[in-house]
Backbone as CSV, one residue per row, in Angstrom:
resi,resn,N_x,N_y,N_z,CA_x,CA_y,CA_z,C_x,C_y,C_z
1,MET,99.477,104.322,82.369,99.552,105.578,82.958,100.525,105.540,84.012
2,LYS,101.380,106.506,84.230,102.249,106.616,85.402,101.634,107.341,86.522
3,VAL,102.038,106.878,87.820,101.450,107.528,88.925,102.658,107.670,89.943
4,ALA,102.769,108.818,90.553,103.887,109.178,91.554,103.230,109.177,92.947
5,PHE,104.165,108.838,93.917,103.713,108.789,95.335,104.884,109.570,96.033
6,ALA,104.338,110.670,96.836,105.277,111.361,97.811,105.491,110.525,98.923
7,THR,106.733,110.174,99.281,106.929,109.224,100.383,108.258,109.486,101.152
8,GLN,108.286,109.347,102.407,109.512,109.363,103.233,110.230,107.946,103.280
9,ASP,109.281,107.019,103.565,109.853,105.535,103.788,109.763,104.727,102.587
10,GLN,109.413,105.167,101.442,109.243,104.211,100.124,108.152,103.234,100.247
11,GLN,107.402,103.171,101.286,106.417,102.127,101.440,104.888,102.847,101.457
12,ARG,104.774,104.016,101.962,103.526,104.669,102.290,103.537,106.168,101.547
13,VAL,102.357,106.616,101.247,102.222,108.021,100.909,102.066,108.724,102.347
14,ASP,103.220,109.253,102.672,103.383,110.028,104.092,104.086,111.160,104.033
15,ALA,104.109,112.019,102.823,104.933,113.078,102.674,104.314,114.195,102.085
16,HIS,104.582,115.399,102.500,104.308,116.719,101.854,104.985,116.708,100.629
17,PHE,104.409,117.206,99.540,105.145,117.082,98.154,106.455,117.804,98.251
18,GLY,106.468,118.995,98.777,107.675,119.717,98.760,108.789,119.075,99.657
19,TRP,108.390,118.377,100.733,109.380,117.890,101.643,109.603,116.398,101.454
20,ALA,108.985,115.800,100.413,109.284,114.358,100.321,110.645,114.082,99.893
21,LYS,111.155,113.079,100.634,112.438,112.491,100.393,112.546,111.752,99.084
22,HIS,111.358,111.118,98.743,111.354,110.125,97.589,109.974,110.439,96.858
23,LEU,110.004,110.289,95.522,108.857,110.135,94.700,108.901,108.873,94.022
24,ALA,108.132,107.899,94.375,108.165,106.579,93.869,107.134,106.559,92.582
25,VAL,107.593,106.060,91.549,106.821,106.081,90.225,106.424,104.722,89.878
26,TYR,105.196,104.499,89.549,104.655,103.179,89.077,103.880,103.465,87.783
27,GLU,103.969,102.387,87.026,103.091,102.247,85.752,101.983,101.408,86.141
28,ILE,100.715,101.844,85.841,99.508,101.059,86.192,98.636,101.040,84.999
29,GLU,97.965,99.813,84.840,97.033,99.457,83.824,95.849,98.641,84.479
30,PRO,94.827,98.558,83.899,93.664,97.734,84.545,94.164,96.257,84.711
31,THR,95.140,95.806,84.142,95.561,94.369,84.377,96.677,94.364,85.398
32,GLY,97.291,95.425,85.787,98.310,95.176,86.761,99.150,96.564,86.891
33,TYR,100.199,96.518,87.696,101.064,97.617,87.871,102.512,97.132,88.088
34,LYS,103.472,98.077,87.804,104.893,97.717,88.063,105.574,99.021,88.513
35,PHE,106.620,98.706,89.357,107.540,99.744,89.844,108.318,100.316,88.699
36,VAL,108.399,101.619,88.499,109.223,102.109,87.489,110.540,102.704,88.000
37,GLN,110.478,103.630,88.980,111.754,104.285,89.401,111.360,104.988,90.740
38,ASP,112.365,105.085,91.557,112.334,105.932,92.857,113.277,107.088,92.641
39,TYR,112.613,108.286,92.722,113.483,109.511,92.627,113.792,110.027,94.027
40,GLY,115.027,109.991,94.515,115.459,110.492,95.736,115.760,111.938,95.780
41,PHE,115.571,112.721,96.866,115.855,114.062,96.892,116.631,114.367,98.192
42,GLY,117.458,115.547,98.154,118.331,115.754,99.179,117.682,116.102,100.591
43,GLU,118.476,116.474,101.430,118.054,116.694,102.846,117.356,118.129,103.111
44,ASP,117.711,119.064,102.232,117.389,120.443,102.449,116.015,120.848,101.928
45,LEU,114.996,119.963,102.370,113.641,120.102,101.757,112.651,120.955,102.525
46,ALA,112.893,121.042,103.862,111.778,121.671,104.611,111.899,123.258,104.651
47,GLU,112.541,123.909,103.741,112.502,125.330,103.737,111.306,125.867,103.069
48,ASP,110.331,126.358,103.867,109.154,126.953,103.120,109.573,128.144,102.337
49,GLY,108.790,128.205,101.206,109.059,129.342,100.306,110.303,129.037,99.326
50,ASN,111.033,127.984,99.394,112.137,127.555,98.627,111.541,126.820,97.411
51,GLU,110.998,127.638,96.411,110.427,127.031,95.239,111.315,126.273,94.356
52,ASP,112.695,126.500,94.446,113.591,125.825,93.654,113.557,124.293,93.914
53,LYS,113.183,123.771,95.061,113.098,122.441,95.446,112.016,121.851,94.611
54,LEU,111.084,122.442,94.036,110.019,121.946,93.303,110.460,121.520,91.868
55,ALA,111.290,122.332,91.161,111.681,121.985,89.772,112.155,120.607,89.482
56,PRO,113.148,120.120,90.327,113.541,118.699,90.019,112.517,117.713,90.338
57,LYS,111.572,117.958,91.195,110.493,117.005,91.465,109.491,117.056,90.374
58,LEU,109.144,118.219,89.786,108.256,118.375,88.638,108.838,117.733,87.478
59,GLU,110.215,117.912,87.226,110.858,117.191,86.162,110.869,115.701,86.282
60,ALA,111.080,115.251,87.445,111.084,113.683,87.611,109.766,113.024,87.505
61,ILE,108.581,113.857,87.646,107.292,113.192,87.496,106.497,113.821,86.310
62,GLY,107.178,114.457,85.454,106.687,115.215,84.203,105.827,114.166,83.409
63,ASP,106.112,112.867,83.340,105.277,112.060,82.484,104.313,111.291,83.313
64,CYS,103.954,111.717,84.514,102.952,111.078,85.321,101.706,111.769,85.095
65,ALA,100.634,111.019,85.366,99.267,111.567,85.358,98.695,112.024,86.666
66,ILE,99.229,111.442,87.650,98.676,111.557,89.054,99.796,111.570,89.980
67,VAL,99.814,112.442,91.149,100.698,112.349,92.242,99.942,112.270,93.402
68,TYR,100.160,111.200,94.305,99.570,111.158,95.548,100.461,111.768,96.683
69,VAL,99.827,112.579,97.399,100.628,113.307,98.469,99.858,113.318,99.880
70,ALA,100.527,113.523,100.872,99.923,113.807,102.251,99.506,115.113,102.355
71,ALA,100.197,116.102,101.747,99.860,117.480,101.607,100.634,118.181,100.554
72,ILE,100.138,119.261,100.120,100.736,120.084,99.028,100.380,121.496,99.266
73,GLY,101.282,122.440,99.116,100.992,123.930,99.162,100.316,124.357,98.085
74,GLY,99.714,125.481,98.170,98.943,126.119,96.956,99.821,126.401,95.694
75,SER,100.926,126.967,95.931,101.667,127.352,94.723,102.197,125.983,94.153
76,ALA,102.690,124.997,95.014,103.123,123.766,94.363,102.008,123.089,93.657
77,ALA,100.769,123.021,94.166,99.604,122.455,93.550,99.465,123.075,92.212
78,ALA,99.447,124.372,92.239,99.239,125.129,90.890,100.360,124.691,89.764
79,ARG,101.549,124.475,90.318,102.623,124.184,89.302,102.518,122.622,88.900
80,VAL,101.954,121.795,89.733,101.765,120.275,89.433,100.609,120.380,88.316
81,VAL,99.475,121.020,88.621,98.358,121.125,87.707,98.806,121.681,86.377
82,ALA,99.723,122.707,86.421,100.103,123.224,85.118,100.896,122.322,84.327
83,HIS,101.506,121.307,85.000,102.192,120.226,84.272,101.213,119.135,83.828
84,LYS,100.039,119.302,83.992,98.903,118.430,83.705,99.034,117.088,84.504
85,ILE,99.434,117.262,85.799,99.387,116.189,86.710,98.311,116.466,87.721
86,HIS,97.619,115.478,88.088,96.501,115.631,88.953,96.985,115.310,90.471
87,PRO,96.976,116.168,91.418,97.400,115.874,92.782,96.234,115.265,93.626
88,VAL,96.509,114.338,94.364,95.531,113.635,95.247,96.036,113.483,96.454
89,LYS,95.402,114.197,97.422,95.669,114.105,99.026,95.165,112.863,99.594
90,VAL,95.978,112.214,100.423,95.407,111.051,101.274,95.168,111.658,102.604
91,THR,94.255,111.320,103.343,93.843,111.869,104.667,94.825,111.394,105.764
92,SER,95.412,110.189,105.602,96.293,109.594,106.517,97.334,108.732,105.826
93,PRO,98.546,108.556,106.455,99.468,107.738,105.674,98.866,106.415,105.194
94,GLU,99.090,106.086,103.956,98.527,104.886,103.370,99.432,104.165,102.547
95,PRO,99.501,102.792,102.641,100.546,102.030,101.764,100.393,102.266,100.357
96,ILE,101.392,102.412,99.650,101.448,102.628,98.271,100.586,101.383,97.534
97,MET,101.110,100.234,98.006,100.548,98.995,97.409,98.923,98.946,97.457
98,ASP,98.423,99.387,98.549,96.903,99.501,98.789,96.329,100.562,97.791
99,ILE,96.929,101.636,97.603,96.444,102.626,96.692,96.422,102.099,95.254
100,LEU,97.587,101.485,94.857,97.651,100.837,93.580,96.541,99.771,93.223
101,ASP,96.332,98.919,94.333,95.255,97.937,94.210,93.937,98.576,93.914
102,LYS,93.686,99.628,94.682,92.324,100.288,94.613,92.284,101.088,93.211
103,LEU,93.393,101.583,92.780,93.261,102.359,91.586,93.142,101.377,90.284
104,GLN,93.857,100.139,90.440,93.643,99.201,89.559,92.161,98.745,89.294
105,LEU,91.578,98.508,90.520,90.141,98.147,90.387,89.277,99.150,89.768
106,VAL,89.547,100.467,90.115,88.733,101.580,89.463,89.024,101.524,87.940
107,LEU,90.158,101.334,87.559,90.475,101.304,86.119,89.800,100.228,85.401
108,GLN,89.483,99.082,86.154,88.770,97.942,85.482,87.361,98.236,85.274
109,GLY,86.768,99.304,86.023,85.432,99.623,85.886,85.221,100.882,85.144
110,THR,84.396,101.764,85.711,84.142,103.148,84.899,84.831,104.175,85.757
111,PRO,86.032,104.554,85.359,86.584,105.656,86.233,85.901,106.926,86.291
112,PRO,86.102,107.740,87.349,85.402,108.907,87.421,86.003,109.894,86.472
113,PRO,85.280,111.037,86.125,85.745,111.981,85.184,87.239,112.487,85.338
114,TRP,87.616,112.771,86.583,88.927,113.372,86.797,89.954,112.370,86.469
115,LEU,89.688,111.047,86.701,90.578,109.929,86.324,90.748,109.626,84.821
116,ARG,89.494,109.777,84.111,89.466,109.696,82.716,90.356,110.674,82.079
117,LYS,90.310,111.997,82.604,91.117,113.088,81.991,92.641,112.745,82.337
118,ALA,92.940,112.187,83.578,94.314,111.799,83.878,94.836,110.810,82.943
119,LEU,93.934,109.817,82.656,94.335,108.760,81.710,94.673,109.228,80.317
120,ALA,93.991,110.325,79.873,94.185,110.926,78.534,95.592,111.435,78.428
121,LYS,96.266,111.813,79.533,97.489,112.445,79.383,98.627,111.620,78.731
122,GLY,98.530,110.313,78.905,99.356,109.356,78.286,99.036,109.144,76.885
123,GLN,97.875,109.421,76.380,97.398,109.240,75.154,97.369,110.539,74.279
124,GLU,97.877,111.652,74.760,97.940,112.814,73.939,98.781,112.628,72.730
125,ARG,98.344,113.404,71.663,99.063,113.299,70.408,99.671,114.565,70.025
126,ALA,100.934,114.678,69.743,101.663,115.902,69.367,101.135,116.436,68.137
127,HIS,100.898,117.709,68.007,100.486,118.261,66.808,101.743,118.475,65.832
128,ASP,101.571,118.006,64.715,102.667,118.185,63.711,102.318,119.311,62.796
129,PHE,103.099,120.431,63.082,102.889,121.726,62.338,103.212,121.601,60.980
130,GLU,104.169,120.745,60.547,104.567,120.521,59.304,103.530,120.203,58.291
131,ASP,102.404,119.491,58.920,101.212,119.089,58.097,100.268,120.267,57.763
132,ASP,100.473,121.296,58.619,99.498,122.430,58.315,99.931,123.295,57.174
133,GLU,98.833,123.720,56.383,99.203,124.618,55.261,99.531,125.975,55.817
134,GLU,100.218,126.754,55.142,100.613,128.102,55.505,99.264,129.059,55.418
135,ILE,99.123,129.749,56.278,97.805,130.595,56.260,98.317,131.994,55.759
136,LYS,97.762,132.467,54.816,98.175,133.678,54.367,97.105,134.764,54.463
137,PRO,97.457,136.089,54.947,96.563,137.010,55.266,95.759,137.597,54.136
């Protein structure tokens, strides 16, 4: 499963989703995790109401199941959830590696329902409409 982290310094979850200069993406499994990619974003991020800044971020993390943020606005949260990405707010800046370690331990046990649902994102099967028979009225 892929997990994204909203970060200013590429070390900690310390950024509001819309204002994040970076979204760091990691692949995580019960046996370990690895860095996938850092998506950098421009300097013009702090304009409230500028929804256009969200589109490239949503595209960058489209295959992620979870995004960790310091904060996220209501409309941004709705858009994230609509992309089947679970937003998780941290209460204070937290090192990305600490979160990955904790998440890995949870994956080794019995994950809570929200996490099991997030895990299913990577296992979704596309429906092949060519296999369906034509329905006649």
